mmCIF file of C-alpha atoms and ligand atoms in Angstrom:
data_model
loop_
_atom_site.group_PDB
_atom_site.id
_atom_site.type_symbol
_atom_site.label_atom_id
_atom_site.label_comp_id
_atom_site.label_asym_id
_atom_site.label_seq_id
_atom_site.Cartn_x
_atom_site.Cartn_y
_atom_site.Cartn_z
ATOM 1 C CA MET A 20 9.196 2.925 -18.006
ATOM 2 C CA THR A 21 8.171 -0.556 -16.979
ATOM 3 C CA MET A 22 4.984 -2.315 -18.024
ATOM 4 C CA ILE A 23 4.307 -4.269 -14.867
ATOM 5 C CA GLU A 24 0.672 -5.041 -14.183
ATOM 6 C CA ALA A 25 -0.977 -4.975 -10.774
ATOM 7 C CA GLY A 26 -3.208 -7.927 -11.685
ATOM 8 C CA PRO A 27 -7.005 -8.073 -11.522
ATOM 9 C CA PRO A 28 -8.471 -5.921 -8.734
ATOM 10 C CA GLY A 29 -9.966 -7.635 -5.713
ATOM 11 C CA GLU A 30 -7.649 -10.633 -5.468
ATOM 12 C CA ILE A 31 -5.653 -11.327 -2.321
ATOM 13 C CA ARG A 32 -2.228 -9.721 -2.545
ATOM 14 C CA ILE A 33 0.604 -9.689 -0.071
ATOM 15 C CA ALA A 34 2.690 -6.528 -0.215
ATOM 16 C CA PRO A 35 5.792 -6.550 1.980
ATOM 17 C CA SER A 36 6.774 -3.088 3.201
ATOM 18 C CA ILE A 37 10.463 -2.450 2.670
ATOM 19 C CA LEU A 38 10.487 -0.149 5.683
ATOM 20 C CA SER A 39 11.188 -3.155 7.900
ATOM 21 C CA ALA A 40 13.858 -4.631 5.619
ATOM 22 C CA ASP A 41 17.590 -4.155 6.118
ATOM 23 C CA PHE A 42 18.397 -1.073 4.027
ATOM 24 C CA GLY A 43 22.017 -2.208 3.849
ATOM 25 C CA GLN A 44 20.958 -5.227 1.803
ATOM 26 C CA LEU A 45 17.598 -4.144 0.494
ATOM 27 C CA GLY A 46 17.893 -5.834 -2.874
ATOM 28 C CA LEU A 47 18.655 -9.203 -1.291
ATOM 29 C CA ASP A 48 15.870 -8.883 1.267
ATOM 30 C CA VAL A 49 13.376 -8.077 -1.468
ATOM 31 C CA LYS A 50 14.504 -11.024 -3.595
ATOM 32 C CA GLU A 51 14.227 -13.396 -0.672
ATOM 33 C CA VAL A 52 10.477 -12.850 -0.186
ATOM 34 C CA ASP A 53 9.653 -12.738 -3.885
ATOM 35 C CA PRO A 54 8.233 -16.306 -4.186
ATOM 36 C CA GLU A 55 5.565 -15.728 -1.528
ATOM 37 C CA THR A 56 4.587 -12.118 -2.192
ATOM 38 C CA ASP A 57 2.806 -10.171 -4.914
ATOM 39 C CA TRP A 58 3.527 -6.447 -4.816
ATOM 40 C CA LEU A 59 6.321 -4.485 -3.200
ATOM 41 C CA HIS A 60 5.155 -1.724 -0.879
ATOM 42 C CA VAL A 61 7.523 1.249 -0.917
ATOM 43 C CA ASP A 62 7.006 3.684 1.952
ATOM 44 C CA VAL A 63 8.097 7.201 1.130
ATOM 45 C CA MET A 64 8.193 9.624 4.066
ATOM 46 C CA ASP A 65 9.063 13.281 3.733
ATOM 47 C CA GLY A 66 9.663 14.275 7.363
ATOM 48 C CA HIS A 67 6.771 16.713 7.056
ATOM 49 C CA PHE A 68 3.515 14.868 6.449
ATOM 50 C CA VAL A 69 4.906 12.302 8.884
ATOM 51 C CA PRO A 70 7.725 12.845 11.395
ATOM 52 C CA ASN A 71 9.981 10.260 9.776
ATOM 53 C CA VAL A 72 12.175 10.343 6.648
ATOM 54 C CA SER A 73 12.667 7.164 4.603
ATOM 55 C CA LEU A 74 13.702 7.062 0.959
ATOM 56 C CA GLY A 75 13.210 8.632 -2.444
ATOM 57 C CA PRO A 76 13.422 7.885 -6.171
ATOM 58 C CA PRO A 77 17.095 6.747 -6.215
ATOM 59 C CA VAL A 78 16.241 3.814 -3.946
ATOM 60 C CA VAL A 79 13.297 2.841 -6.146
ATOM 61 C CA LYS A 80 15.591 2.994 -9.164
ATOM 62 C CA SER A 81 18.096 0.632 -7.534
ATOM 63 C CA LEU A 82 15.368 -1.746 -6.371
ATOM 64 C CA ARG A 83 14.188 -2.170 -9.944
ATOM 65 C CA ARG A 84 17.326 -4.194 -10.616
ATOM 66 C CA TYR A 85 16.265 -6.716 -7.981
ATOM 67 C CA SER A 86 12.523 -7.010 -8.480
ATOM 68 C CA ASP A 87 10.032 -7.135 -11.312
ATOM 69 C CA ARG A 88 7.088 -6.884 -8.946
ATOM 70 C CA PHE A 89 4.445 -4.183 -9.035
ATOM 71 C CA PHE A 90 5.896 -1.276 -7.016
ATOM 72 C CA ASP A 91 3.129 0.102 -4.830
ATOM 73 C CA CYS A 92 4.513 3.434 -3.638
ATOM 74 C CA HIS A 93 2.879 4.918 -0.569
ATOM 75 C CA LEU A 94 3.663 8.618 -0.611
ATOM 76 C CA MET A 95 3.462 9.985 2.915
ATOM 77 C CA MET A 96 4.266 13.445 1.648
ATOM 78 C CA THR A 97 2.749 16.894 1.987
ATOM 79 C CA ASP A 98 3.513 17.714 -1.652
ATOM 80 C CA PRO A 99 3.450 14.392 -3.544
ATOM 81 C CA GLY A 100 2.624 16.082 -6.859
ATOM 82 C CA ARG A 101 6.169 17.408 -7.073
ATOM 83 C CA TYR A 102 7.635 13.912 -7.157
ATOM 84 C CA LEU A 103 5.119 11.782 -9.097
ATOM 85 C CA GLU A 104 6.953 12.031 -12.388
ATOM 86 C CA ASP A 105 10.297 11.193 -10.754
ATOM 87 C CA PHE A 106 8.836 8.085 -9.144
ATOM 88 C CA ARG A 107 7.255 7.021 -12.413
ATOM 89 C CA THR A 108 10.496 7.510 -14.299
ATOM 90 C CA VAL A 109 12.510 5.310 -11.919
ATOM 91 C CA GLY A 110 10.000 2.458 -11.951
ATOM 92 C CA ALA A 111 7.034 3.097 -9.667
ATOM 93 C CA ASN A 112 3.902 1.347 -11.014
ATOM 94 C CA GLY A 113 1.322 2.715 -8.628
ATOM 95 C CA CYS A 114 1.362 5.616 -6.229
ATOM 96 C CA SER A 115 -0.958 6.399 -3.333
ATOM 97 C CA VAL A 116 -1.330 9.966 -2.136
ATOM 98 C CA HIS A 117 -2.990 10.887 1.141
ATOM 99 C CA VAL A 118 -6.423 12.516 1.002
ATOM 100 C CA GLU A 119 -5.415 14.654 3.992
ATOM 101 C CA VAL A 120 -2.971 16.692 1.878
ATOM 102 C CA GLY A 121 -5.777 17.995 -0.389
ATOM 103 C CA HIS A 122 -5.708 18.709 -4.142
ATOM 104 C CA THR A 123 -6.987 15.153 -4.516
ATOM 105 C CA ALA A 124 -8.767 15.494 -7.871
ATOM 106 C CA GLY A 125 -5.723 17.145 -9.449
ATOM 107 C CA LEU A 126 -3.318 14.560 -8.038
ATOM 108 C CA ILE A 127 -5.517 11.739 -9.352
ATOM 109 C CA ASP A 128 -5.430 13.322 -12.833
ATOM 110 C CA ASP A 129 -1.663 13.746 -12.639
ATOM 111 C CA MET A 130 -1.113 10.109 -11.633
ATOM 112 C CA ARG A 131 -3.446 8.912 -14.383
ATOM 113 C CA SER A 132 -1.750 10.965 -17.087
ATOM 114 C CA LEU A 133 1.667 9.687 -16.005
ATOM 115 C CA GLY A 134 0.415 6.113 -16.466
ATOM 116 C CA LEU A 135 0.533 5.325 -12.768
ATOM 117 C CA ARG A 136 -2.024 3.113 -11.098
ATOM 118 C CA VAL A 137 -3.948 5.508 -8.892
ATOM 119 C CA GLY A 138 -4.141 5.062 -5.136
ATOM 120 C CA LEU A 139 -5.725 7.180 -2.441
ATOM 121 C CA ALA A 140 -4.751 6.748 1.212
ATOM 122 C CA ALA A 141 -6.547 7.762 4.389
ATOM 123 C CA ASN A 142 -5.319 7.943 7.970
ATOM 124 C CA PRO A 143 -7.107 5.965 10.682
ATOM 125 C CA ASP A 144 -9.043 9.012 11.900
ATOM 126 C CA THR A 145 -10.072 10.259 8.455
ATOM 127 C CA PRO A 146 -13.762 9.486 7.925
ATOM 128 C CA PHE A 147 -14.885 7.437 4.959
ATOM 129 C CA HIS A 148 -16.907 10.313 3.509
ATOM 130 C CA GLU A 149 -13.645 12.134 2.694
ATOM 131 C CA VAL A 150 -12.552 9.438 0.259
ATOM 132 C CA ALA A 151 -16.020 8.411 -0.950
ATOM 133 C CA PRO A 152 -16.285 11.034 -3.737
ATOM 134 C CA PHE A 153 -13.140 9.662 -5.400
ATOM 135 C CA LEU A 154 -13.933 5.941 -5.392
ATOM 136 C CA GLY A 155 -14.949 5.910 -9.046
ATOM 137 C CA ASP A 156 -11.697 7.567 -10.131
ATOM 138 C CA ILE A 157 -9.099 5.469 -8.340
ATOM 139 C CA ASP A 158 -7.689 1.939 -8.609
ATOM 140 C CA LEU A 159 -6.836 1.444 -4.965
ATOM 141 C CA LEU A 160 -8.060 2.707 -1.624
ATOM 142 C CA LEU A 161 -5.466 2.441 1.136
ATOM 143 C CA LEU A 162 -6.964 2.520 4.601
ATOM 144 C CA MET A 163 -4.242 3.001 7.202
ATOM 145 C CA THR A 164 -4.606 0.730 10.210
ATOM 146 C CA VAL A 165 -1.915 2.661 12.109
ATOM 147 C CA PHE A 166 -0.983 6.341 12.028
ATOM 148 C CA PRO A 167 1.615 6.527 9.283
ATOM 149 C CA GLY A 168 5.245 7.205 10.072
ATOM 150 C CA PHE A 169 6.690 4.094 11.654
ATOM 151 C CA ALA A 170 6.732 0.336 11.242
ATOM 152 C CA GLY A 171 5.957 -1.973 14.143
ATOM 153 C CA GLN A 172 2.893 -0.224 15.577
ATOM 154 C CA SER A 173 -0.272 -1.954 16.803
ATOM 155 C CA PHE A 174 -3.224 -2.458 14.489
ATOM 156 C CA ILE A 175 -6.069 -0.017 15.186
ATOM 157 C CA GLU A 176 -9.191 -2.181 15.369
ATOM 158 C CA ASP A 177 -11.645 0.659 14.821
ATOM 159 C CA VAL A 178 -10.541 0.931 11.196
ATOM 160 C CA LEU A 179 -12.152 -2.441 10.429
ATOM 161 C CA GLU A 180 -15.533 -0.755 10.395
ATOM 162 C CA LYS A 181 -14.290 1.692 7.743
ATOM 163 C CA VAL A 182 -12.962 -1.264 5.723
ATOM 164 C CA GLU A 183 -16.427 -2.845 5.863
ATOM 165 C CA ILE A 184 -18.092 0.377 4.778
ATOM 166 C CA ALA A 185 -15.622 0.800 1.910
ATOM 167 C CA ARG A 186 -16.123 -2.769 0.681
ATOM 168 C CA ARG A 187 -19.911 -2.324 0.766
ATOM 169 C CA GLU A 188 -19.665 0.903 -1.242
ATOM 170 C CA ILE A 189 -17.334 -0.707 -3.775
ATOM 171 C CA GLU A 190 -19.794 -3.557 -4.291
ATOM 172 C CA ARG A 191 -22.890 -1.374 -4.248
ATOM 173 C CA ASN A 192 -21.438 0.773 -7.025
ATOM 174 C CA ASP A 193 -19.991 -2.191 -8.902
ATOM 175 C CA LEU A 194 -16.485 -0.702 -8.863
ATOM 176 C CA SER A 195 -13.304 -2.605 -9.531
ATOM 177 C CA LEU A 196 -10.996 -1.315 -6.895
ATOM 178 C CA ASP A 197 -8.377 -2.758 -4.604
ATOM 179 C CA LEU A 198 -8.838 -2.211 -0.892
ATOM 180 C CA GLU A 199 -5.521 -2.146 0.924
ATOM 181 C CA VAL A 200 -4.748 -2.094 4.630
ATOM 182 C CA ASP A 201 -1.406 -1.027 6.018
ATOM 183 C CA GLY A 202 -0.075 -1.097 9.557
ATOM 184 C CA GLY A 203 0.054 -3.764 12.246
ATOM 185 C CA ILE A 204 -0.873 -6.556 9.832
ATOM 186 C CA ASP A 205 0.109 -10.006 11.095
ATOM 187 C CA VAL A 206 -1.385 -13.500 10.857
ATOM 188 C CA LEU A 207 -4.245 -12.554 13.186
ATOM 189 C CA THR A 208 -5.125 -9.123 11.859
ATOM 190 C CA ALA A 209 -4.696 -10.258 8.235
ATOM 191 C CA THR A 210 -7.596 -12.686 8.578
ATOM 192 C CA ARG A 211 -9.770 -10.049 10.225
ATOM 193 C CA ALA A 212 -8.931 -7.411 7.622
ATOM 194 C CA VAL A 213 -9.812 -9.754 4.753
ATOM 195 C CA ARG A 214 -13.017 -10.745 6.515
ATOM 196 C CA ALA A 215 -13.892 -7.040 6.711
ATOM 197 C CA GLY A 216 -13.266 -6.663 2.961
ATOM 198 C CA ALA A 217 -9.601 -5.826 2.432
ATOM 199 C CA ASN A 218 -7.757 -7.658 -0.359
ATOM 200 C CA VAL A 219 -4.266 -6.113 -0.334
ATOM 201 C CA LEU A 220 -2.290 -6.617 2.850
ATOM 202 C CA VAL A 221 0.824 -4.576 3.557
ATOM 203 C CA ALA A 222 3.169 -6.014 6.146
ATOM 204 C CA GLY A 223 6.553 -4.816 7.344
ATOM 205 C CA SER A 224 7.397 -6.286 10.747
ATOM 206 C CA ALA A 225 5.353 -9.438 10.158
ATOM 207 C CA ILE A 226 7.561 -10.282 7.151
ATOM 208 C CA PHE A 227 10.971 -8.586 7.225
ATOM 209 C CA GLY A 228 10.995 -8.397 11.014
ATOM 210 C CA GLN A 229 10.832 -12.202 11.263
ATOM 211 C CA SER A 230 13.754 -14.592 11.348
ATOM 212 C CA GLU A 231 12.402 -16.395 8.273
ATOM 213 C CA PRO A 232 10.754 -13.741 6.110
ATOM 214 C CA LEU A 233 9.788 -16.135 3.314
ATOM 215 C CA LEU A 234 7.989 -18.487 5.696
ATOM 216 C CA ALA A 235 6.402 -15.512 7.426
ATOM 217 C CA ALA A 236 5.083 -14.226 4.091
ATOM 218 C CA SER A 237 3.656 -17.635 3.288
ATOM 219 C CA ALA A 238 1.926 -17.797 6.700
ATOM 220 C CA LEU A 239 0.477 -14.350 6.101
ATOM 221 C CA ARG A 240 -0.925 -15.418 2.757
ATOM 222 C CA ALA A 241 -2.552 -18.469 4.372
ATOM 223 C CA ALA A 242 -4.005 -16.224 7.093
ATOM 224 C CA ALA A 243 -5.378 -13.875 4.449
ATOM 225 C CA TYR A 244 -7.115 -16.739 2.624
ATOM 226 C CA ASP A 245 -8.617 -17.843 5.942
ATOM 227 C CA GLY A 246 -10.457 -14.543 5.937
ATOM 228 C CA LEU A 247 -12.248 -15.514 2.721
ATOM 229 C CA GLN A 248 -13.735 -18.677 4.288
HETATM 230 C C1 DX5 B 329 3.588 3.020 8.180
HETATM 231 C C2 DX5 B 329 3.861 2.471 6.810
HETATM 232 C C3 DX5 B 329 3.666 1.014 6.757
HETATM 233 C C4 DX5 B 329 4.588 0.276 7.676
HETATM 234 C C5 DX5 B 329 3.974 -1.027 8.021
HETATM 235 O O1 DX5 B 329 3.771 4.363 8.159
HETATM 236 O O2 DX5 B 329 2.998 3.050 5.861
HETATM 237 O O3 DX5 B 329 3.727 0.511 5.444
HETATM 238 O O4 DX5 B 329 5.848 0.074 7.141
HETATM 239 O O5 DX5 B 329 4.767 -1.641 8.991
HETATM 240 P P1 DX5 B 329 4.162 -2.736 9.968
HETATM 241 O O6 DX5 B 329 3.635 -3.823 9.125
HETATM 242 O O7 DX5 B 329 5.334 -3.119 10.786
HETATM 243 O O8 DX5 B 329 3.084 -2.047 10.771
HETATM 244 ZN ZN1 ZN B 330 2.774 2.087 3.823
#
């Protein structure tokens, strides 16, 4: 088990999503963006909760040889509880489970007892009140800005209002929690998401889909900081 820290909650973090990297040279792609990124966002899709299938624990295990970043594993799975321990064992640092799959309180307890940083994710059409009861028990709220399943989709603007509501609730209750957005994040939407209250920005296409991923990551970071002005 690795002792890699996420860092203090609330700071701007760029989390490249490996879904848009070249899986034939994943380790190299991940290393390339390392100097301009903070976490590594690992999208796990089970072909059931979402229509797509991506990767599982063996890939995370291999990636550990190429990166000492915080592995932020986004579990788009109907039954994430079955795999939490496996992901932890191979080097996941944080996992996010979707509130839509239910059993949320139990999954939070399971993640906590495995020593994982605890994330809760919500689809674009899931209302804030479904995640609100868990805010005090989690380390990260992941608000999806596309419907999960595929990289390269367009940012859903309506979610910005939910980001604003979440940030207000976090502050009102004096919670230390990261607020992550995922889907359609680029230099324009990054600024808007940070302005609305997000601090962790996941980006696939806007980093690995670019001809110069390292420069693209650096531009995204600058765009994120613009949102704090
Ligand atoms: C979507 C995934 C995202 C995705 C983001 O299901 O959860 O992490 O890879 O890709 P972009 O940034 O291309 O929307
Ligand atoms: Zn994701």
